Coordinates of C-alpha atoms and ligand atoms in Angstrom, one line a residue:
X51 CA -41.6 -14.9 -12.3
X52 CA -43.7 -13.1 -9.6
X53 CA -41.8 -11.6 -6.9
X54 CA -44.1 -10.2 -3.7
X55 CA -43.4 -8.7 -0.9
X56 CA -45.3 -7.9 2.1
X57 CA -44.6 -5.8 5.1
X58 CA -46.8 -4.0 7.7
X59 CA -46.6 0.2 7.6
X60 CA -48.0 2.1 10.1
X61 CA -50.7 5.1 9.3
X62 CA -51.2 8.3 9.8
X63 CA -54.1 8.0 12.3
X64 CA -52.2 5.4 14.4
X65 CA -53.8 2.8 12.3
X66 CA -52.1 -0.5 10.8
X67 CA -51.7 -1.4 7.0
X68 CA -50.3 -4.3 4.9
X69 CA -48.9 -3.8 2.0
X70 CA -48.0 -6.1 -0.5
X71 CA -45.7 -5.0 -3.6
X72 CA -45.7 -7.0 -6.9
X73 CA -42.4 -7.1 -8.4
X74 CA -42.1 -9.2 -11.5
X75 CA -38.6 -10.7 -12.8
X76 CA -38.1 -11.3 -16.6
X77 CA -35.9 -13.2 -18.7
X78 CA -36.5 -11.0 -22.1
X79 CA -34.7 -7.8 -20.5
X80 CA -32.4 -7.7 -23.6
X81 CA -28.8 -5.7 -23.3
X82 CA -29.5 -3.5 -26.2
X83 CA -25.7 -4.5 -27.4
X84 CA -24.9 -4.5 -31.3
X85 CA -22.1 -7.0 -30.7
X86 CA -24.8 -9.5 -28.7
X87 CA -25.9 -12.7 -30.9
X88 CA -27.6 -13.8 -27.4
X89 CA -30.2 -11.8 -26.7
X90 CA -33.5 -11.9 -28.8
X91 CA -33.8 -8.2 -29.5
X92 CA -35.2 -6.8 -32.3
X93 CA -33.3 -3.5 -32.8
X94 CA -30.4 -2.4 -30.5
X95 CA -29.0 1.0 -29.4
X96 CA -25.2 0.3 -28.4
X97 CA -22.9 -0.1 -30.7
X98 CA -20.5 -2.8 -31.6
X99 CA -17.8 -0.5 -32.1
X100 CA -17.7 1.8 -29.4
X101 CA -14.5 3.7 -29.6
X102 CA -14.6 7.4 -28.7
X103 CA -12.1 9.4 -30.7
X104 CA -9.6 10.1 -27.9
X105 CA -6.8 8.2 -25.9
X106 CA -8.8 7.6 -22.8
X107 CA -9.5 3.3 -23.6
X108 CA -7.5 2.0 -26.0
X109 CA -10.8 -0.6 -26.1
X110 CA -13.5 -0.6 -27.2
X111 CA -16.0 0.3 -24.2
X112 CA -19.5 0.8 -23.0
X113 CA -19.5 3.6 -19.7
X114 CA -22.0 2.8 -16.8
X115 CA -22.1 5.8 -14.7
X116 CA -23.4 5.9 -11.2
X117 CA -25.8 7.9 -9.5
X118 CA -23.9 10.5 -8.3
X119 CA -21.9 10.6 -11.6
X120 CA -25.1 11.4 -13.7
X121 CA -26.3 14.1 -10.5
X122 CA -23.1 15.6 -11.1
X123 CA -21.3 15.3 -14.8
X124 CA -24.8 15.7 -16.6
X125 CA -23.2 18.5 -18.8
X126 CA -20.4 15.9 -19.9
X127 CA -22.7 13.4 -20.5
X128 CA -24.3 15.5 -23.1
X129 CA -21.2 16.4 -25.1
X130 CA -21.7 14.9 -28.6
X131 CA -18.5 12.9 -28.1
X132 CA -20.1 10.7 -25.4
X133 CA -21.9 8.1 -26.6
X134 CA -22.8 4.6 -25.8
X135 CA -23.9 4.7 -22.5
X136 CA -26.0 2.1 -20.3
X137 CA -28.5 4.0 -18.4
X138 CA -29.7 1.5 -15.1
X139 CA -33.1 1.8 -14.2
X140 CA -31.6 2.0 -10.8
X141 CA -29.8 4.9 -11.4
X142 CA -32.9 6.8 -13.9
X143 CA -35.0 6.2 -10.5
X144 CA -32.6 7.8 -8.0
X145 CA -31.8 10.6 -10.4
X146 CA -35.7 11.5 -10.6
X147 CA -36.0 11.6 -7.0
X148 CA -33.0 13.8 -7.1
X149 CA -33.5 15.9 -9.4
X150 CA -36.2 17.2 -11.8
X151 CA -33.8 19.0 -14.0
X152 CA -31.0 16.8 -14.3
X153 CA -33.4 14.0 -15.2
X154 CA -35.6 16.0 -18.0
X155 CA -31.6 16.6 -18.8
X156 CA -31.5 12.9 -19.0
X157 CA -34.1 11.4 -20.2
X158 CA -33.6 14.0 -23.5
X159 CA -30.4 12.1 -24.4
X160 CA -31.7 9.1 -24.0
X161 CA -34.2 9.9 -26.8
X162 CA -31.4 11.1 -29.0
X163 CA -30.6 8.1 -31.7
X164 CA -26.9 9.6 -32.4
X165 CA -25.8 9.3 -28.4
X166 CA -26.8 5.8 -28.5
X167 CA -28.0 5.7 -24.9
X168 CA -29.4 2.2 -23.5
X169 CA -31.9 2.1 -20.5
X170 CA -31.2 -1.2 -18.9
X171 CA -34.0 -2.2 -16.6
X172 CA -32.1 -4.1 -14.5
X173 CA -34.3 -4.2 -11.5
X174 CA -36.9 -6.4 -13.2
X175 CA -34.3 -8.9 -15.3
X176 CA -33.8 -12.1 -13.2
X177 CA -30.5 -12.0 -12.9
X178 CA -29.8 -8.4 -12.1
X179 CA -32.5 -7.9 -9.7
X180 CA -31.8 -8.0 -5.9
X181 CA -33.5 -7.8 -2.8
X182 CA -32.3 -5.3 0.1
X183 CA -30.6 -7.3 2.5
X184 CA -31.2 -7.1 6.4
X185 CA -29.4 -3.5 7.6
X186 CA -28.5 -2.9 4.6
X187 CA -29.8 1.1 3.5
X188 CA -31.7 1.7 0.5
X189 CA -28.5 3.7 -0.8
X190 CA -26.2 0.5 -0.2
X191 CA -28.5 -1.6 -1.4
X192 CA -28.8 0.8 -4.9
X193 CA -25.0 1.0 -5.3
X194 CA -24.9 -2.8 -4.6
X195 CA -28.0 -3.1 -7.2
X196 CA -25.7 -1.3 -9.8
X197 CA -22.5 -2.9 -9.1
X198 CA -24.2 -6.4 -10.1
X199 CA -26.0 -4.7 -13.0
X200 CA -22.0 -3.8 -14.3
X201 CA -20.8 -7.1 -13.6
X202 CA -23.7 -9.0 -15.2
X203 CA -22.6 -6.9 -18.4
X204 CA -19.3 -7.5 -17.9
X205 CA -19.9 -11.0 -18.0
X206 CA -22.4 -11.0 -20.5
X207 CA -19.9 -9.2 -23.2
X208 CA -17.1 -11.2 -22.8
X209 CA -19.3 -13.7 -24.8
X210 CA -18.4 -12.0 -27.6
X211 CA -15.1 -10.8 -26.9
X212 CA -12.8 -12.5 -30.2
X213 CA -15.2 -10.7 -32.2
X214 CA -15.3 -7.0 -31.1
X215 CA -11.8 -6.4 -29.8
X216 CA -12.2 -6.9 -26.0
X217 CA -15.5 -4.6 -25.7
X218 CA -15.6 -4.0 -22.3
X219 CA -17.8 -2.0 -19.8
X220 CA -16.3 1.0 -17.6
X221 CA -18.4 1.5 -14.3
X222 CA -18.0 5.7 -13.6
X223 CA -18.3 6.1 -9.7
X224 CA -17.2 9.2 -7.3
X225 CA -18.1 6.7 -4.7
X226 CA -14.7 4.7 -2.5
X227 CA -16.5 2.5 -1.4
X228 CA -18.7 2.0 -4.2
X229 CA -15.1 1.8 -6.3
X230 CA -13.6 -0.5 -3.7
X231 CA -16.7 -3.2 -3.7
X232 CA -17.0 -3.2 -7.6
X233 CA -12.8 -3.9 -7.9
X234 CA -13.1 -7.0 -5.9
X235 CA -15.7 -7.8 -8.5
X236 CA -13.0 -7.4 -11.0
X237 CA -14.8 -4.5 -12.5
X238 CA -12.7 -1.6 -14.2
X239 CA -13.5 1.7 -11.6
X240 CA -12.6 5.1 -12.0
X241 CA -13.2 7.2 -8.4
X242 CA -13.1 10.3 -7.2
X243 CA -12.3 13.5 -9.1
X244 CA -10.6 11.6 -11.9
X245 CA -14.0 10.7 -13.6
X246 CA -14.7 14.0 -13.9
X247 CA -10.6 14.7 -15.8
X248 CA -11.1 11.9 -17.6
X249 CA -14.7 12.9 -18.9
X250 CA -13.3 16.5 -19.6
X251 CA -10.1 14.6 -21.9
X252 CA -13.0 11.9 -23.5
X253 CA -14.6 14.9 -24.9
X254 CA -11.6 17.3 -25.7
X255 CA -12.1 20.0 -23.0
X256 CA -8.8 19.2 -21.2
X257 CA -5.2 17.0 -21.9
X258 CA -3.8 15.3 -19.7
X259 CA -0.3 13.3 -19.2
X260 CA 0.4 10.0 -19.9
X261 CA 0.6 8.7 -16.3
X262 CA -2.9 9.8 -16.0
X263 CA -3.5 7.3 -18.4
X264 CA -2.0 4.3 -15.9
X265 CA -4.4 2.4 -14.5
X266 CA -1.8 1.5 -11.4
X267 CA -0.6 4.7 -11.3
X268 CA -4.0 6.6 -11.3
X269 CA -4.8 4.1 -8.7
X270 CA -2.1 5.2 -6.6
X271 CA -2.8 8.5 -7.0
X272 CA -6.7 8.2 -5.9
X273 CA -4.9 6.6 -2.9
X274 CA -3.3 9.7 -2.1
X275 CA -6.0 11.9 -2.6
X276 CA -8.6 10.1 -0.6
X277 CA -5.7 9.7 2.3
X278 CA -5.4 13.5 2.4
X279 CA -8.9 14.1 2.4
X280 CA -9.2 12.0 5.3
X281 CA -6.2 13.4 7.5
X282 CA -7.7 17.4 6.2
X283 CA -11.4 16.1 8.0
X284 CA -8.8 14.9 10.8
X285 CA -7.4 18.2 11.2
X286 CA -10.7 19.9 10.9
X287 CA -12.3 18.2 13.6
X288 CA -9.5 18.2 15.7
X289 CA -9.3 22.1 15.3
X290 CA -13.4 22.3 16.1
X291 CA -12.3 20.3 19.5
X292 CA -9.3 22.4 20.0
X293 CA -11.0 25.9 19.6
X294 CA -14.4 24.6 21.7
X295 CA -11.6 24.2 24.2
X296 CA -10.2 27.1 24.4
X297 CA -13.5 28.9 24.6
X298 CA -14.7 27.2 27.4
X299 CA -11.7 27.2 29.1
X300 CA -11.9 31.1 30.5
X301 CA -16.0 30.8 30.9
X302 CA -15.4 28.1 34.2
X303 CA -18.5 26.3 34.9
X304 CA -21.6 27.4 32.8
X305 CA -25.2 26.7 33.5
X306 CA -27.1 26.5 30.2
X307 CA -30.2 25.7 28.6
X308 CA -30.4 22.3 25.8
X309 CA -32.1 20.0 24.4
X310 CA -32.1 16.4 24.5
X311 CA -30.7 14.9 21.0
X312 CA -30.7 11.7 21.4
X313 CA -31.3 8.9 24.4
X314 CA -28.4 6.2 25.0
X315 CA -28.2 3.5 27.2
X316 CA -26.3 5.2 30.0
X317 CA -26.6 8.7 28.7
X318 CA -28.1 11.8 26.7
X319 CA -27.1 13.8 24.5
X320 CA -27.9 17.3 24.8
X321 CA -27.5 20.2 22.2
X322 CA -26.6 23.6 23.8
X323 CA -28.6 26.1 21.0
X324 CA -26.5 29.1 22.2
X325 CA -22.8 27.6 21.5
X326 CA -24.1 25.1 18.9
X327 CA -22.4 22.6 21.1
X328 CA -23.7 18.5 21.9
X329 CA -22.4 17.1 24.8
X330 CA -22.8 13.7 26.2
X331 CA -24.0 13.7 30.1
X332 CA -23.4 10.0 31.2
X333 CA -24.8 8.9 34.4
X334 CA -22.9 6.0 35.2
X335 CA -19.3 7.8 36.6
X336 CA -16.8 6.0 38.0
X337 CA -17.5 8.5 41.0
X338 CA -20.6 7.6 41.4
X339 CA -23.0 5.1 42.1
X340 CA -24.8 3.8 39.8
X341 CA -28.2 4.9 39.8
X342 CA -30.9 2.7 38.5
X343 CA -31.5 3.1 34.7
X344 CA -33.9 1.7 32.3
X345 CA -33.1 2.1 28.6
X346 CA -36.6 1.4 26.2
X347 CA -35.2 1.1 22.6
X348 CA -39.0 1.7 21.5
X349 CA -39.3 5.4 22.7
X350 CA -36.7 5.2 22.6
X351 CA -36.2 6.9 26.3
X352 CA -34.3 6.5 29.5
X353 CA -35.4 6.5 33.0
X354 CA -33.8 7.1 35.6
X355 CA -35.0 6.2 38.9
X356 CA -38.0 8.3 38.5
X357 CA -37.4 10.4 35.7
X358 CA -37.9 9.6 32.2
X359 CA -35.8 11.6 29.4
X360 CA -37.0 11.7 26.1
X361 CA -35.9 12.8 22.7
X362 CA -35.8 16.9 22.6
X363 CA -36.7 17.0 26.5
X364 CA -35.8 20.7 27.9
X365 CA -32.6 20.5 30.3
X366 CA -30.4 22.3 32.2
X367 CA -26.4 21.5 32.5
X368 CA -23.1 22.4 33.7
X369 CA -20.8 22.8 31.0
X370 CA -17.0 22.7 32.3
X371 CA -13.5 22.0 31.2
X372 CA -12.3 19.0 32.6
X373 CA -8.1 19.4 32.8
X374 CA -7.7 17.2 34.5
X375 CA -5.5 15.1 32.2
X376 CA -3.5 17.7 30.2
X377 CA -3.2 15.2 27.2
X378 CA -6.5 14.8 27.2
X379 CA -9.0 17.9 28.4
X380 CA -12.9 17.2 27.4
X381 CA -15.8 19.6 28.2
X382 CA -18.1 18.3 30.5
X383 CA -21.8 18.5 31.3
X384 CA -23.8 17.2 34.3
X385 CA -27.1 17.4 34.8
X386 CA -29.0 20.3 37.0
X387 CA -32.5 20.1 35.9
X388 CA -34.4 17.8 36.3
X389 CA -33.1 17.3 40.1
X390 CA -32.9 13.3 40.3
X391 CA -31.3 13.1 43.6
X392 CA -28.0 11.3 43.3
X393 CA -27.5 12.2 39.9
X394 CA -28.0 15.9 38.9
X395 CA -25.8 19.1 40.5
X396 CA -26.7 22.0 41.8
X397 CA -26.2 24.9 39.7
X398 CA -23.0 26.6 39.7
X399 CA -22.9 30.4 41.2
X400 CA -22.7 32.4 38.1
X401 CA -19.5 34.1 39.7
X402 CA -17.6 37.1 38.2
X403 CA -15.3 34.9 36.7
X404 CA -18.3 34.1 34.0
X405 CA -19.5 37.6 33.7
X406 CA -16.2 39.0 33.0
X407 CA -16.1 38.4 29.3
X408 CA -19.4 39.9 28.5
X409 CA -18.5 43.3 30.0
X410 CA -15.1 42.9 27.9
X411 CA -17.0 42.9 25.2
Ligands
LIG724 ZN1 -27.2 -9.5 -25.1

């Protein structure tokens, strides 16, 4: 079957081009698996039994690893002791964008017969392919292209299952999200920095405890870890926002150079170079009136009443500590320059209250 797809790209030179991608979809893309009486392959590279010689799967298994787990465990996957492992043509294409070394890395193991590692082209087999879905990234739409590629094997071996002991395949992601989509797939998941302990016990480099061994309870615990990641990030930002504070608290109202960042539909964002600090200047306060705005999602730009602000427009603001609500202080900007009457400030005298910390200094 003939897939095409066609879509407009704009050139260089302003110019306009259509492009139209031929993507064909097969139905002899053969799973490469020893235990298969399916598939019409010829030879195969995975074995039927596919036990590695330590306590990690009590089953027999084939490992699928991700992207990321390739990018990052490619020393692992070398180890002798690893073996049988499906390769997607999803994840071969991401890691040579990635990374020349890793995938030379790659690509040598492949070609060694005793590591028994299968390329499975899964964008072009019928069933695996998929096409990206409106909004969805090219990242989400790879991780999604992967997580049906796992499940299609999943399926696929259970064919056989009375007669190779429950052979299985074990999807390897560092990815939650990834981990969280493939479980409601009913896929076995490991996440986080567990792949990489449980790699290191695979091959012999590290023990580990029983309860590492628990599927629930190792579940549990990449629970906790990704919950204390989060409330750490929390914290972090939190004591970015804090410390800003308390910086600008003692300065009282600053006149500064930025730049515009980015255009909204009642405000800009402007990056201060000398404090490293973004703000938001909104122009439709309670206090005032509203002036007349026009947002263009094209530019995309704002104008407003007759000046237009585009994406990395010079500007001068006021940047202030608002105290107003103890619980809740916020540095402020408002505009100075441009003057739209109505809208921007005047600049603030640049009293001795501002100077005073640069002769402390
Ligand atoms: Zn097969």
């Amino acid at each position: 079957m003939l897939k095409s797809k066609t879509f407009v790209k704009k050139t260089r030179s302003g110019g306009v081009m259509k492009i139209v991608r031929e993507h064909y979809l097969r139905d002899d893309i053969w799973c490469g698996s020893e235990a298969c009486t399916e598939c019409k392959q010829e030879s195969t590279v995975l074995q039927k039994d596919a036990c590695i010689e330590s306590n990690l799967c009590s089953y027999p298994h084939y490992l699928i690893p991700d992207t990321n787990v390739v990018l990052h465990q490619i020393d692992v996957l070398e180890d002798p002791m690893i073996r049988n492992v499906i390769i997607l043509q999803t994840v071969l294409q991401e890691v040579r964008h990635r990374s020349a070394p890793v995938y030379k890395r790659l690509k040598d193991i492949i070609h060694e017969k005793e590591k028994h590692f299968y390329t499975f082209t899964n964008e072009h087999r019928r069933e695996t392919f998929i096409e990206r879905e409106p909004g969805e990234s090219a990242n989400d739409r790879n991780d999604r292209a992967i997580r049906v590629a796992a499940k299609w094997y999943s399926q696929h071996l259970k064919m056989f299952e009375s007669d190779t002991d429950g052979l299985k395949v074990v999807l390897l992601t560092n990815d939650q999200g990834n981990k969280q989509k493939a479980e409601e797939s009913d896929l076995l998941v490991y996440a986080d920095i567990i792949v990489h302990r449980l790699l290191a016990v695979a091959i012999g480099a590290d023990s580990t405890y029983p309860d590492l061994m628990d599927k629930h309870k190792q579940s549990a615990l990449c629970n906790n870890l990704n919950y204390r990641h989060k409330m750490a990030q929390y914290a972090q930002r939190a004591s970015v926002a804090f410390h800003t504070q308390l910086f600008f608290k003692s300065r009282g109202i600053l006149n500064e150079e930025g730049f515009v960042l980015f255009v909204r539909k009642n405000a800009i964002i402007v990056l201060i170079p000398k404090f490293g600090l973004e703000g938001t200047v909104f122009f439709d306060g309670k206090d005032k009136t509203a002036p007349n705005l026009v947002y263009d999602e094209e530019g995309p730009t704002l104008t407003i009443e007759q000046h237009t602000f585009h994406i990395f427009d010079k500007v001068k603001v006021t940047i202030s500590l608002d105290d107003s609500n103890i619980q809740h202080q916020k540095i402020r900007m408002a505009l100075i320059d441009p003057v739209i009457s109505g809208v921007s400030v005047p600049a603030p005298d640049v009293g001795p209250q501002a100077k005073k910390p640069k002769l402390d200094q």
